[in-house]
mmCIF file of C-alpha atoms and ligand atoms in Angstrom:
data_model
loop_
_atom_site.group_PDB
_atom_site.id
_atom_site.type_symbol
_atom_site.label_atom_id
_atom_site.label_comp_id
_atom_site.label_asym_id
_atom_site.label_seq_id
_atom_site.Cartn_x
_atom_site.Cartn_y
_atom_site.Cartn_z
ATOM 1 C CA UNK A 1384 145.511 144.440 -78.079
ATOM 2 C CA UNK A 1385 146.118 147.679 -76.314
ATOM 3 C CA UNK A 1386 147.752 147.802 -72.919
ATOM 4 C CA UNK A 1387 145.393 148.813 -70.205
ATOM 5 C CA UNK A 1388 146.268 152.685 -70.261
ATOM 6 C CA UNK A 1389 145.376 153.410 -73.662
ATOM 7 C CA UNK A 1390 142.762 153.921 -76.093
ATOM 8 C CA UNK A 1391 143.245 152.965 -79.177
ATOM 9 C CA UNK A 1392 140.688 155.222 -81.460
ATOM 10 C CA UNK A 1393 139.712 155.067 -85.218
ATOM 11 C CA UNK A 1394 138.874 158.877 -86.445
ATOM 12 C CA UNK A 1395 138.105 159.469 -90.359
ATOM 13 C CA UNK A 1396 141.226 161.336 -91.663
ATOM 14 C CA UNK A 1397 139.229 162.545 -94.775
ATOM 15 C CA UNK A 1398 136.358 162.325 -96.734
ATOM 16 C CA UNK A 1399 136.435 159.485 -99.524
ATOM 17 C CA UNK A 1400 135.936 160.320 -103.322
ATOM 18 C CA UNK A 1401 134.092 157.043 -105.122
ATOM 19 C CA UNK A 1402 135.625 153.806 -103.619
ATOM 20 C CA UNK A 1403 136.762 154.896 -99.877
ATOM 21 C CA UNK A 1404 140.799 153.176 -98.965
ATOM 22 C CA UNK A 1405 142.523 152.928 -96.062
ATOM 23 C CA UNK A 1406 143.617 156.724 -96.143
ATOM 24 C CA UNK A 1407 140.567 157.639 -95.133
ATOM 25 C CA UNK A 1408 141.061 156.223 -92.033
ATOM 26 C CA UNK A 1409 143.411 156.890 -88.711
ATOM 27 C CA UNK A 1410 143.941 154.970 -85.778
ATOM 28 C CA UNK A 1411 144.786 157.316 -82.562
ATOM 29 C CA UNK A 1412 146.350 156.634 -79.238
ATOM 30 C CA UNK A 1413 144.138 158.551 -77.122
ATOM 31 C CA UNK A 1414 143.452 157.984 -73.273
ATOM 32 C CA UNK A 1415 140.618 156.453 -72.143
ATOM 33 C CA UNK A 1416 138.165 158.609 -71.173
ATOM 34 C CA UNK A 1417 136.232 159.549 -68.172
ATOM 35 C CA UNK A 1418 132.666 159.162 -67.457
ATOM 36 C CA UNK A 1419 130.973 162.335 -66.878
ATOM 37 C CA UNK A 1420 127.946 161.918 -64.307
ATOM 38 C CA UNK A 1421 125.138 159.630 -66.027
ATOM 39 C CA UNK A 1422 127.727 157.888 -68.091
ATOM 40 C CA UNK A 1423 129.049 154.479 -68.105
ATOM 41 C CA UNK A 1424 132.815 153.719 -69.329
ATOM 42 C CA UNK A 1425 132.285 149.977 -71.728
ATOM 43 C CA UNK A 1426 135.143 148.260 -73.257
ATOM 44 C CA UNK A 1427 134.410 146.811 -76.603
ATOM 45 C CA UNK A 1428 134.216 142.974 -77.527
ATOM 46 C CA UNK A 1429 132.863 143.515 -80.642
ATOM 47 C CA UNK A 1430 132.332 146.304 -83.423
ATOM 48 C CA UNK A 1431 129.535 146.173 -86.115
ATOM 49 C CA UNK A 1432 130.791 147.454 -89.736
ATOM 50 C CA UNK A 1433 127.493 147.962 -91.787
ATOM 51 C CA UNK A 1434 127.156 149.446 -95.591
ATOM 52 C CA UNK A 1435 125.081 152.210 -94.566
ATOM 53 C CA UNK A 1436 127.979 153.738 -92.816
ATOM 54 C CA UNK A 1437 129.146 154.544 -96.135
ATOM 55 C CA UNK A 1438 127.180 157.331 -96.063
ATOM 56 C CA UNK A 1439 128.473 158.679 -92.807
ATOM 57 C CA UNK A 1440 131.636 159.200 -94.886
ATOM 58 C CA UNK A 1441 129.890 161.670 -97.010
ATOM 59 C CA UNK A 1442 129.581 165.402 -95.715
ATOM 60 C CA UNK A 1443 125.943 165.673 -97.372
ATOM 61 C CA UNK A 1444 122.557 163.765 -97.245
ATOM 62 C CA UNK A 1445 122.283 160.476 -95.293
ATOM 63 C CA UNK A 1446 119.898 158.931 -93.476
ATOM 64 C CA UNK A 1447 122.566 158.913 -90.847
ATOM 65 C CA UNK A 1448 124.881 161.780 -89.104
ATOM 66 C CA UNK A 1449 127.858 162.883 -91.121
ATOM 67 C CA UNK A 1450 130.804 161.678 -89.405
ATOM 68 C CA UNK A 1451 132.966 164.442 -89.100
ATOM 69 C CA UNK A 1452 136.517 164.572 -90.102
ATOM 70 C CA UNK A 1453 139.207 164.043 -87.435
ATOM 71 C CA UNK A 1454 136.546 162.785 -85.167
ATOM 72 C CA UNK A 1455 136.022 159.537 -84.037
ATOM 73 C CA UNK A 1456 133.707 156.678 -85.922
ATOM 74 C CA UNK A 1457 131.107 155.296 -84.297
ATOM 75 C CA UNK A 1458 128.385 152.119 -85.126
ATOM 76 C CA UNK A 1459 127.292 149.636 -83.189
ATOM 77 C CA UNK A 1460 129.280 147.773 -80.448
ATOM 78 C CA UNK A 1461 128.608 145.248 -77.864
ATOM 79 C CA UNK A 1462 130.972 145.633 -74.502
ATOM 80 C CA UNK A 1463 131.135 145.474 -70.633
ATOM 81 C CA UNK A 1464 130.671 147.948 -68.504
ATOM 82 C CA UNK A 1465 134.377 148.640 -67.036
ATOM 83 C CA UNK A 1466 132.816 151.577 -64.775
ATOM 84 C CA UNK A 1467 129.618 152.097 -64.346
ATOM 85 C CA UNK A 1468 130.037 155.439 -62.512
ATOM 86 C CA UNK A 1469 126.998 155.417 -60.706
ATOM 87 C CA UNK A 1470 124.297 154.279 -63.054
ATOM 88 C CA UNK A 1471 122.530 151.025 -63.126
ATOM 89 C CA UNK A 1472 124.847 149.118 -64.896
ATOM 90 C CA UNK A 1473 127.064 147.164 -62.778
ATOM 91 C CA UNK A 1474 131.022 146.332 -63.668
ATOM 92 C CA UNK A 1475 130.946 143.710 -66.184
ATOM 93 C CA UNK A 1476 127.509 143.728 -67.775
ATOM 94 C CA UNK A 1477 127.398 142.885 -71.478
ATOM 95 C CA UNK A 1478 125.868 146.071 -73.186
ATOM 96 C CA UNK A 1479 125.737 147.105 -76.690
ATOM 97 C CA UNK A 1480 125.193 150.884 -78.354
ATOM 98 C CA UNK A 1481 126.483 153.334 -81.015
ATOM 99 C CA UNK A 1482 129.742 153.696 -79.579
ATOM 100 C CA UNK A 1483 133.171 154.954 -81.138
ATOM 101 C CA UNK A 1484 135.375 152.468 -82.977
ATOM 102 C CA UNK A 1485 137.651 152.291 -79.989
ATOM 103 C CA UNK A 1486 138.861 149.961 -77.032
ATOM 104 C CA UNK A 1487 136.979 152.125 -74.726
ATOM 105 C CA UNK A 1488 134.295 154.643 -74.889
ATOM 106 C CA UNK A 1489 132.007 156.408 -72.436
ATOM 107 C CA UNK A 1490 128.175 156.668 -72.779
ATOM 108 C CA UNK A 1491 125.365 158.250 -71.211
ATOM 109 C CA UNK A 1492 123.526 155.145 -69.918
ATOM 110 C CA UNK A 1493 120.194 155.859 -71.475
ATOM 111 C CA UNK A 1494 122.034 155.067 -74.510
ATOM 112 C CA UNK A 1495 123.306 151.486 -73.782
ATOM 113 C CA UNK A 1496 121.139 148.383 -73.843
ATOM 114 C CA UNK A 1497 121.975 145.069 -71.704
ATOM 115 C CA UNK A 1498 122.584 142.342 -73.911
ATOM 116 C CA UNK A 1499 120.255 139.903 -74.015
ATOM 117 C CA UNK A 1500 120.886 136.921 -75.909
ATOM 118 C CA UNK A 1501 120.305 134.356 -73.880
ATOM 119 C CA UNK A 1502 122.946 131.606 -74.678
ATOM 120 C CA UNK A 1503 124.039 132.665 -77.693
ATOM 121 C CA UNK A 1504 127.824 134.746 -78.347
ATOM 122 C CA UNK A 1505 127.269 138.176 -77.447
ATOM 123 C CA UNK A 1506 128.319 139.141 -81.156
ATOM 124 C CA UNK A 1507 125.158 138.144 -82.252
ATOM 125 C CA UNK A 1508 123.461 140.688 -80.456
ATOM 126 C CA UNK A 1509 125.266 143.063 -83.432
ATOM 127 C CA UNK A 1510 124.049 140.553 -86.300
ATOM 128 C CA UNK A 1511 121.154 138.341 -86.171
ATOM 129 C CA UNK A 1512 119.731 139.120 -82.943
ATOM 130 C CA UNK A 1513 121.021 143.174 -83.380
ATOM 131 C CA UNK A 1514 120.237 145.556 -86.259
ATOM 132 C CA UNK A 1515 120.442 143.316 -89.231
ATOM 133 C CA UNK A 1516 117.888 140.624 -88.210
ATOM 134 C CA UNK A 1517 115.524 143.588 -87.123
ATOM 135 C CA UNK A 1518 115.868 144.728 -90.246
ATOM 136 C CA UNK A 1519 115.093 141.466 -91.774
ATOM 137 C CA UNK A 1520 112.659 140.955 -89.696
ATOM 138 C CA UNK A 1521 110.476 143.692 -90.113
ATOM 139 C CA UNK A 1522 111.494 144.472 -93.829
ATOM 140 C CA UNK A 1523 110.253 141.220 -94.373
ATOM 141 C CA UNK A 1524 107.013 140.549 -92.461
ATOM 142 C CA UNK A 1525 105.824 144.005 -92.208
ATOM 143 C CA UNK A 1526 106.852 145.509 -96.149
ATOM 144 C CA UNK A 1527 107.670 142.790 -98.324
ATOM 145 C CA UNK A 1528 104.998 140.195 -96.973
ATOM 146 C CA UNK A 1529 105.774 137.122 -98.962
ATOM 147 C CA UNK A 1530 102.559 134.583 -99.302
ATOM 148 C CA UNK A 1531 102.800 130.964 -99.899
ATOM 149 C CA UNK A 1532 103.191 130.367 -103.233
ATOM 150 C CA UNK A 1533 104.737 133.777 -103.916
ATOM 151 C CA UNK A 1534 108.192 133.369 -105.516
ATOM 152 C CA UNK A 1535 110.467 136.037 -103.574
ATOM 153 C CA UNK A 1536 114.014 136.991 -104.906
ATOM 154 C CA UNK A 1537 116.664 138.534 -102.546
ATOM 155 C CA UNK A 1538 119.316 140.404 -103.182
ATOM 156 C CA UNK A 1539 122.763 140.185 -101.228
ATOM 157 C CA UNK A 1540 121.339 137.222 -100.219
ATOM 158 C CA UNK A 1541 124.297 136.013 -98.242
ATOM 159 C CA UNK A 1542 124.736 139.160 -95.906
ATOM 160 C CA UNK A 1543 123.462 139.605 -92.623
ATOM 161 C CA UNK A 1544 120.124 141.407 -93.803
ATOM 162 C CA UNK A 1545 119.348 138.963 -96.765
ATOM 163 C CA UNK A 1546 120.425 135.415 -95.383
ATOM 164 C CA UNK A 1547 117.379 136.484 -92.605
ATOM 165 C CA UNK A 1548 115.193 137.773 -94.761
ATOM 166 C CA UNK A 1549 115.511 134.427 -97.419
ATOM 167 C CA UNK A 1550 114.848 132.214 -93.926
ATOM 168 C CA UNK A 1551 112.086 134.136 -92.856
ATOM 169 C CA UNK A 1552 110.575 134.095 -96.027
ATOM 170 C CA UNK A 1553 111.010 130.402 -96.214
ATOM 171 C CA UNK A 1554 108.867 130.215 -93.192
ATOM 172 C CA UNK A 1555 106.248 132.561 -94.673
ATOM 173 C CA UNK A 1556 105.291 129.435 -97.468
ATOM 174 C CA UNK A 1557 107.344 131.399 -99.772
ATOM 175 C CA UNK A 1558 109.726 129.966 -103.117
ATOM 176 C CA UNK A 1559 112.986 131.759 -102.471
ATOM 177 C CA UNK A 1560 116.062 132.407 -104.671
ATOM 178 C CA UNK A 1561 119.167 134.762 -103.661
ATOM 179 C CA UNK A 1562 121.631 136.264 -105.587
ATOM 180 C CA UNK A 1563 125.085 136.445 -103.898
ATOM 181 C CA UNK A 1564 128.724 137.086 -105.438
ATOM 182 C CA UNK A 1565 130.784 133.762 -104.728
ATOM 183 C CA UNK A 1566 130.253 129.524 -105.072
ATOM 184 C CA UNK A 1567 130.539 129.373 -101.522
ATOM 185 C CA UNK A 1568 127.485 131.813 -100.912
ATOM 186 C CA UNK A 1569 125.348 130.180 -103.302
ATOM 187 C CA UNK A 1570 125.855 126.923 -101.000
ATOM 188 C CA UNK A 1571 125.223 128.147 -98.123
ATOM 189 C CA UNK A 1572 121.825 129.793 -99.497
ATOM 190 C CA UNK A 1573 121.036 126.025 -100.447
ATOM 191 C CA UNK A 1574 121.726 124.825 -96.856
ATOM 192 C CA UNK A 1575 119.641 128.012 -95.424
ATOM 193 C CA UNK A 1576 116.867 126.571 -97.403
ATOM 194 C CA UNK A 1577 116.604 129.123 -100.181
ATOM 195 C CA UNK A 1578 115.311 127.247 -103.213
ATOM 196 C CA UNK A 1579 117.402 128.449 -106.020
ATOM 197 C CA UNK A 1580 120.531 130.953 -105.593
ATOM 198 C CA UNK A 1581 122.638 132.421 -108.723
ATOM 199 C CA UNK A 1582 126.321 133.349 -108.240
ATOM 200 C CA UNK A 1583 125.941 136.647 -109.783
ATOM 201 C CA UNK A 1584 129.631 137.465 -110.631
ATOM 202 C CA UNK A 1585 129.727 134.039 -112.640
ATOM 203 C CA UNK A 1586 126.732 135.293 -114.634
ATOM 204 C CA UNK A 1587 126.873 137.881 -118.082
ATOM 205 C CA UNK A 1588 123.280 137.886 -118.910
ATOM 206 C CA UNK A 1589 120.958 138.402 -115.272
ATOM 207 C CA UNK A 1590 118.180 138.247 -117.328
ATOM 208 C CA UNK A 1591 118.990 134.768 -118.783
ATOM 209 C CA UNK A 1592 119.883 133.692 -114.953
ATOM 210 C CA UNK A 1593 116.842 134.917 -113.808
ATOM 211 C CA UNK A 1594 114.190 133.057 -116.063
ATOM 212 C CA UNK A 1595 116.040 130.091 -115.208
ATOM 213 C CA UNK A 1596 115.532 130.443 -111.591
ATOM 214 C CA UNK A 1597 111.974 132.265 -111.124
ATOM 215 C CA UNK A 1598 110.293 130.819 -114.612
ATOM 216 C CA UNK A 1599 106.721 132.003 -112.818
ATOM 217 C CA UNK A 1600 108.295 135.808 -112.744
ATOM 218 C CA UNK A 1601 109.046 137.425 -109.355
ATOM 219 C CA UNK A 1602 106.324 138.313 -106.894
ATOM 220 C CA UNK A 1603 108.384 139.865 -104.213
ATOM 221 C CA UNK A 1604 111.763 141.556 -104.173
ATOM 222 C CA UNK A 1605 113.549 142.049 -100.917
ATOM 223 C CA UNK A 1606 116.337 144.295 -102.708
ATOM 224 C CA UNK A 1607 119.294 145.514 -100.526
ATOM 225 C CA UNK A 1608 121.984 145.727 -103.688
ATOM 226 C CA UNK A 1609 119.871 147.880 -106.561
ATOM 227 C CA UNK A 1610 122.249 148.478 -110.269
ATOM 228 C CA UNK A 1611 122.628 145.904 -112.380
ATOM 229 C CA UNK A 1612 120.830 143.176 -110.325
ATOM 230 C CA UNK A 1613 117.748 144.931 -109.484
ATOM 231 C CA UNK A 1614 117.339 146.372 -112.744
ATOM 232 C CA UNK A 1615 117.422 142.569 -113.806
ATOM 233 C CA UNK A 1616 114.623 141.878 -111.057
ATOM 234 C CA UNK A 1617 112.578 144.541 -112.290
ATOM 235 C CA UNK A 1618 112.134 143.118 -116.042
ATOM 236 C CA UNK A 1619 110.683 140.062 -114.008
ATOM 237 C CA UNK A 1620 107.925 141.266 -111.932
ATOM 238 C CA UNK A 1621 104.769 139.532 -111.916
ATOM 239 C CA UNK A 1622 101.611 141.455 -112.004
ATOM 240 C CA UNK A 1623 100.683 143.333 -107.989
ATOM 241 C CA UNK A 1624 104.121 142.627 -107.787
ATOM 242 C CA UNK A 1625 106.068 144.015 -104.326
ATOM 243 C CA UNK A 1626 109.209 145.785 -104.282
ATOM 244 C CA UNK A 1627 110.855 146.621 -100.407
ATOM 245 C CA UNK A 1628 114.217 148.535 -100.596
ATOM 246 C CA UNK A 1629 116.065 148.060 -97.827
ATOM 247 C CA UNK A 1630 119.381 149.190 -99.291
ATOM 248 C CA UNK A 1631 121.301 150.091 -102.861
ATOM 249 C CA UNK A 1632 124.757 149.447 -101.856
ATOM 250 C CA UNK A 1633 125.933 148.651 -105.547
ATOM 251 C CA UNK A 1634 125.475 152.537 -105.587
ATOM 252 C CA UNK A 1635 126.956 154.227 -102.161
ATOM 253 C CA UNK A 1636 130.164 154.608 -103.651
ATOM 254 C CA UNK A 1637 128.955 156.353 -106.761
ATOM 255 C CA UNK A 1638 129.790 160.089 -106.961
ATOM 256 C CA UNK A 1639 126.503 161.384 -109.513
ATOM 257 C CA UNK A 1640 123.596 160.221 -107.979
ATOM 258 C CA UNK A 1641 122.262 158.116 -110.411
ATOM 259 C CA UNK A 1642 119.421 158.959 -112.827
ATOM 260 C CA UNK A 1643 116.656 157.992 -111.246
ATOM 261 C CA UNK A 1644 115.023 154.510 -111.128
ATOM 262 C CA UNK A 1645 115.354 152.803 -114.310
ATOM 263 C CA UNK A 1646 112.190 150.582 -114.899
ATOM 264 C CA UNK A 1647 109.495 152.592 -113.810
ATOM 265 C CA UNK A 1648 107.635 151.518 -116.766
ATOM 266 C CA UNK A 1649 107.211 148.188 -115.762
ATOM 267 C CA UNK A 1650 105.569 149.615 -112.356
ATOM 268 C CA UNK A 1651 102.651 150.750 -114.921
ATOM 269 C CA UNK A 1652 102.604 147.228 -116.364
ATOM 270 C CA UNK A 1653 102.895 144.977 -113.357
ATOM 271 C CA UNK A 1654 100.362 147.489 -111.059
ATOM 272 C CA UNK A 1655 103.853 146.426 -108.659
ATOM 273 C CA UNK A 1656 103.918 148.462 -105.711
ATOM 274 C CA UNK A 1657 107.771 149.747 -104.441
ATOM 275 C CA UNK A 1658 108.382 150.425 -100.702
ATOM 276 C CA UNK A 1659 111.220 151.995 -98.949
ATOM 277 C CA UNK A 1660 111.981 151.377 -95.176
ATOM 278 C CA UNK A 1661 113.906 152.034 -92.432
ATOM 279 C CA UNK A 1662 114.414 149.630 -88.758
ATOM 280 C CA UNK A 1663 114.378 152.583 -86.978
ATOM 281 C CA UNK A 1664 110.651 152.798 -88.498
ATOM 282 C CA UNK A 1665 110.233 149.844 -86.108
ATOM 283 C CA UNK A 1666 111.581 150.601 -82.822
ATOM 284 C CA UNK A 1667 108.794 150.645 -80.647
ATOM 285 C CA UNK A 1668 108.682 146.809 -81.062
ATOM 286 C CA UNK A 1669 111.983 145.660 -81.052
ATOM 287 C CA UNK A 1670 112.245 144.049 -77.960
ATOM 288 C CA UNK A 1671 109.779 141.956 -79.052
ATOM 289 C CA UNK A 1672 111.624 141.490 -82.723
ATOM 290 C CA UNK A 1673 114.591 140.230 -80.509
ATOM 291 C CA UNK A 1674 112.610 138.004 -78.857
ATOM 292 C CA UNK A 1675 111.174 136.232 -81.873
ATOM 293 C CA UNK A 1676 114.839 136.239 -83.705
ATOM 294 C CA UNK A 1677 116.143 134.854 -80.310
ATOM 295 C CA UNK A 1678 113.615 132.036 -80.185
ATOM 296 C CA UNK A 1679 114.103 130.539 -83.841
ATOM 297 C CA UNK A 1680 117.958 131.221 -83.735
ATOM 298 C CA UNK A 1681 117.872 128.892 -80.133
ATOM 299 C CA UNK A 1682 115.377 126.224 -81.377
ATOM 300 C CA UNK A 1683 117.449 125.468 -84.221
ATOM 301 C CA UNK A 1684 114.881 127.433 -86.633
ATOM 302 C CA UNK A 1685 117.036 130.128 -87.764
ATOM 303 C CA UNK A 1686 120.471 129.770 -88.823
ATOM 304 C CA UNK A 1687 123.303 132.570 -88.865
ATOM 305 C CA UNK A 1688 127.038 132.902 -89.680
ATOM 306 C CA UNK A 1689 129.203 135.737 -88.597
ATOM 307 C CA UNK A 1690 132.470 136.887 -90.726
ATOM 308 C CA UNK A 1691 134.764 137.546 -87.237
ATOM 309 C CA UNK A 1692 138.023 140.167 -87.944
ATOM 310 C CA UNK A 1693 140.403 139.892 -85.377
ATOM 311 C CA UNK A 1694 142.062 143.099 -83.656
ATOM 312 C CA UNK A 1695 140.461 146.766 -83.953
ATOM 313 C CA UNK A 1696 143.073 147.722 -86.044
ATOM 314 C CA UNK A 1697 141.894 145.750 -88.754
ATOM 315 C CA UNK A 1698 138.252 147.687 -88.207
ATOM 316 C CA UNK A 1699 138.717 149.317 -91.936
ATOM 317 C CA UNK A 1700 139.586 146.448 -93.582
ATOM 318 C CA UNK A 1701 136.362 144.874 -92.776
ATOM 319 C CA UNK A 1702 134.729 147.332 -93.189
ATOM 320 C CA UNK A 1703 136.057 148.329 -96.968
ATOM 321 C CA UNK A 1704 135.533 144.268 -97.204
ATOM 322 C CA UNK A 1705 131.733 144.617 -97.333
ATOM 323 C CA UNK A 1706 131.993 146.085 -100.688
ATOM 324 C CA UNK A 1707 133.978 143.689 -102.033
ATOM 325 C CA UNK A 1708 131.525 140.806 -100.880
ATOM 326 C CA UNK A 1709 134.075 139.454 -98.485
ATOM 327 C CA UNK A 1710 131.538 138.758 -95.470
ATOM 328 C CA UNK A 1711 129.329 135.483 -95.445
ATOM 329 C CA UNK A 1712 126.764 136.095 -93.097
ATOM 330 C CA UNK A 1713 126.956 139.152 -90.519
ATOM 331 C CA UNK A 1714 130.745 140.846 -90.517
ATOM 332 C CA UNK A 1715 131.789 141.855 -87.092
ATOM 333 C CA UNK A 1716 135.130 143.080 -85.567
ATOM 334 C CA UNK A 1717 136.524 141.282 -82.196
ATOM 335 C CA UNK A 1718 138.277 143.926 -80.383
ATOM 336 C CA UNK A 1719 138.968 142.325 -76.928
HETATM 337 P P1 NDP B 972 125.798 142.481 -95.993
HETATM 338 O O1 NDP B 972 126.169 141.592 -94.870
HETATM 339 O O2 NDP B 972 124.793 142.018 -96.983
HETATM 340 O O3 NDP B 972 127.136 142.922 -96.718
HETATM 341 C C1 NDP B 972 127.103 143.612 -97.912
HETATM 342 C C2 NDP B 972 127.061 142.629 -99.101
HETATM 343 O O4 NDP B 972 126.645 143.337 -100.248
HETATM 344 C C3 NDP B 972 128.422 142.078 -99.472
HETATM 345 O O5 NDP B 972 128.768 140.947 -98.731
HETATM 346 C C4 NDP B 972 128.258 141.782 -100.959
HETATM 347 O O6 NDP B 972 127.838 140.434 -101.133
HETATM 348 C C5 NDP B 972 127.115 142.692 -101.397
HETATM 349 N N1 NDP B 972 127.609 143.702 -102.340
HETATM 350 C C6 NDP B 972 128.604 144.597 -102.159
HETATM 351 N N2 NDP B 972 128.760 145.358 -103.254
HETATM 352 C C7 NDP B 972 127.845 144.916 -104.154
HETATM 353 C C8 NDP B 972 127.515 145.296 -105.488
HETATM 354 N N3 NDP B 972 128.166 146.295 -106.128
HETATM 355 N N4 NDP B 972 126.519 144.628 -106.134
HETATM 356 C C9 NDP B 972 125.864 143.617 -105.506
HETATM 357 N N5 NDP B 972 126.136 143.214 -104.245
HETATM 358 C C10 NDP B 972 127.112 143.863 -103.574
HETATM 359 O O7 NDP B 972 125.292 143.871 -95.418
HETATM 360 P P2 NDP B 972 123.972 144.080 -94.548
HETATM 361 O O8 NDP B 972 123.213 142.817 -94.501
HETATM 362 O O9 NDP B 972 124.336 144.749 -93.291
HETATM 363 O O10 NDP B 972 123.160 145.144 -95.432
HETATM 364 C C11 NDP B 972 122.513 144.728 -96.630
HETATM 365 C C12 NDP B 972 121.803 145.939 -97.237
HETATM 366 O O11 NDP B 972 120.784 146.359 -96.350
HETATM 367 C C13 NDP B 972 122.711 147.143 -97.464
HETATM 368 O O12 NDP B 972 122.319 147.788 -98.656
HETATM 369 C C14 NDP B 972 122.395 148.022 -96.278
HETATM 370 O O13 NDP B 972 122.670 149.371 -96.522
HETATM 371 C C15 NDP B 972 120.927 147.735 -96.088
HETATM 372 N N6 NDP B 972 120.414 147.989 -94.737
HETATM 373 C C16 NDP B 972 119.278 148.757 -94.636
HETATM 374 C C17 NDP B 972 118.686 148.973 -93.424
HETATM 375 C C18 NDP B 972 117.423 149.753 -93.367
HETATM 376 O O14 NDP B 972 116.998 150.118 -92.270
HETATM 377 N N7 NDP B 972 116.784 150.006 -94.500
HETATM 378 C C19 NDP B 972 119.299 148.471 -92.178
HETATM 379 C C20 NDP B 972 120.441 147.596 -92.401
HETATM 380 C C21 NDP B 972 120.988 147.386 -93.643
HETATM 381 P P3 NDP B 972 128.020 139.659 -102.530
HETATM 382 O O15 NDP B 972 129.179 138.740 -102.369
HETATM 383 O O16 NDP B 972 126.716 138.979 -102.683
HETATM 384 O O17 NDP B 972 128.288 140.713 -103.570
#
């Protein structure tokens, strides 16, 4: 924990190549810094490390900002207001925005949102209630649109994006079956509710593990991994099958882009349609995606679990963790 005169600061020392380490990565004392007029100084509880900052790492083509070298990183954080400078936040309201990894940061405070979780930890306002279950939420209902009866696999089923999506789907009348990298992952998919789940590190033939699991084929894919797995899925779509990508990261830390989509073939086949997305697509209604998340998550409806790294100085290694499969459940960094 830093003393209350400094700011401790993560900055990206340099650019990765492939797999990104620990050298790409350096933690600055800085002081903390000043408001200008409109801003509001927050101290960070929590930090959010999420796979598609992977791509912020990159100088070229992402669908977020480059972060730029000797600058520092930013994502999503949830904090208090330690000086609200004149705006309408007053000291010690919970708020959460794309802040710098740091113990303090300033904001203009059009930029920060209160908190509003109701009862539940404030780190879930970075996880289920936050980003994540947006994304789940509206990947799911709005592209993917499982049916009852349909059988829907999902990919990285055990993150914070797919152990959402595989409840929600559940609720939609839909057969479900993950595929997550560990024992423990695959059990916790069973107590979610999913209906089948395949440890996909324990597995050398997908295609084998697959049939065994979805016998009826695969109406739905909610795919946030693509590769190996996905290339698996696609030799099981059913007929008017539906396809939403959410994410690919089995590939962000490839250097050649790969060669395109493998299986387009069986799109010919299957008449399957395949739909990218984006929350941010969403954003007009995601107070009211909050509200929903917030409702089953109270009542017992939907269930979450949060991967918690103590100490901001550990920011990277949970961060690098995430593709390495070390999170169950949403992986968050408690900084104070
Ligand atoms: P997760 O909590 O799911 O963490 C990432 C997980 O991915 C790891 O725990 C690991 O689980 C799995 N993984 C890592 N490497 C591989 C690999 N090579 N092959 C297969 N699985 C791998 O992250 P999120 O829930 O935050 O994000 C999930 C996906 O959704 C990501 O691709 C992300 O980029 C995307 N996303 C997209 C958004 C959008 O707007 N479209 C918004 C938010 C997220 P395991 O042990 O199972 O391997």
């Amino acid at each position: 924990m830093a003393d209350d005169s400094e700011n401790r600061v993560w900055t990206l020392a340099q650019r990765p190549t492939g797999t990104p380490d620990d050298d790409c990565f350096e933690l600055e004392t800085r002081t903390i810094p000043t408001p200008a007029a409109g801003e509001a100084l927050v101290r960070a509880r929590y930090l959010s490390v999420d796979p598609y900052m992977r791509g912020r790492m990159r100088a070229g083509e992402s669908y977020a900002e480059p972060w730029e070298v000797g600058a520092p990183l930013q994502g999503g954080v949830v904090g208090e207001v330690a000086e609200p400078n004149g705006t309408a936040f007053e000291t010690g309201d919970l708020v959460v925005g794309n802040l710098a990894w740091a113990d303090y940061a300033a904001a203009p405070a059009h930029e920060l949102t209160p908190v509003d979780v109701g009862d539940l930890p404030v780190s879930t306002a970075l996880g289920a209630l936050g980003m994540p279950g947006r994304t789940a939420y509206f990947g799911t209902r709005e592209v993917a649109k499982p049916q009852p009866g349909d059988t829907m696999v999902v990919s990285a089923a055990a993150g914070a994006v797919g152990s959402v999506v595989g409840q929600l789907a559940k609720m939609a009348g839909a057969r479900v079956v993950g595929t997550a990298g560990s024992e423990e992952k695959v059990e916790w998919l069973h107590d979610l509710g999913f209906d089948a789940a395949i440890n996909y590190r324990a597995q050398d033939d997908y295609d084998a593990a697959l049939a065994d699991v979805a016998p009826e084929g695969v109406d739905v894919y909610f795919d946030n991994v693509g590769g190996p797995i996905t290339d698996a899925v696609f030799d099981h779509l059913n007929t008017d099958a539906r396809v939403a990508v959410c994410g690919q990261i089995a590939l962000y830390n490839a250097e050649e882009r790969p060669t395109g989509p493998r299986k387009l073939g069986k799109l010919v086949e299957t008449r399957a349609r395949v739909e990218g997305f984006l929350v941010s697509d969403f954003s007009a209604r995601f107070e009211a995606a909050t509200a929903d998340l917030r409702r089953w998550v109270t009542d017992g409806d939907l269930s979450y679990r949060e991967t918690v790294t103590e100490g901001l100085e550990r920011a990277p290694e949970a961060f690098l963790g995430l593709f390495e499969g070390e999170n169950v459940g949403k992986q968050v960094v408690k900084v104070s």
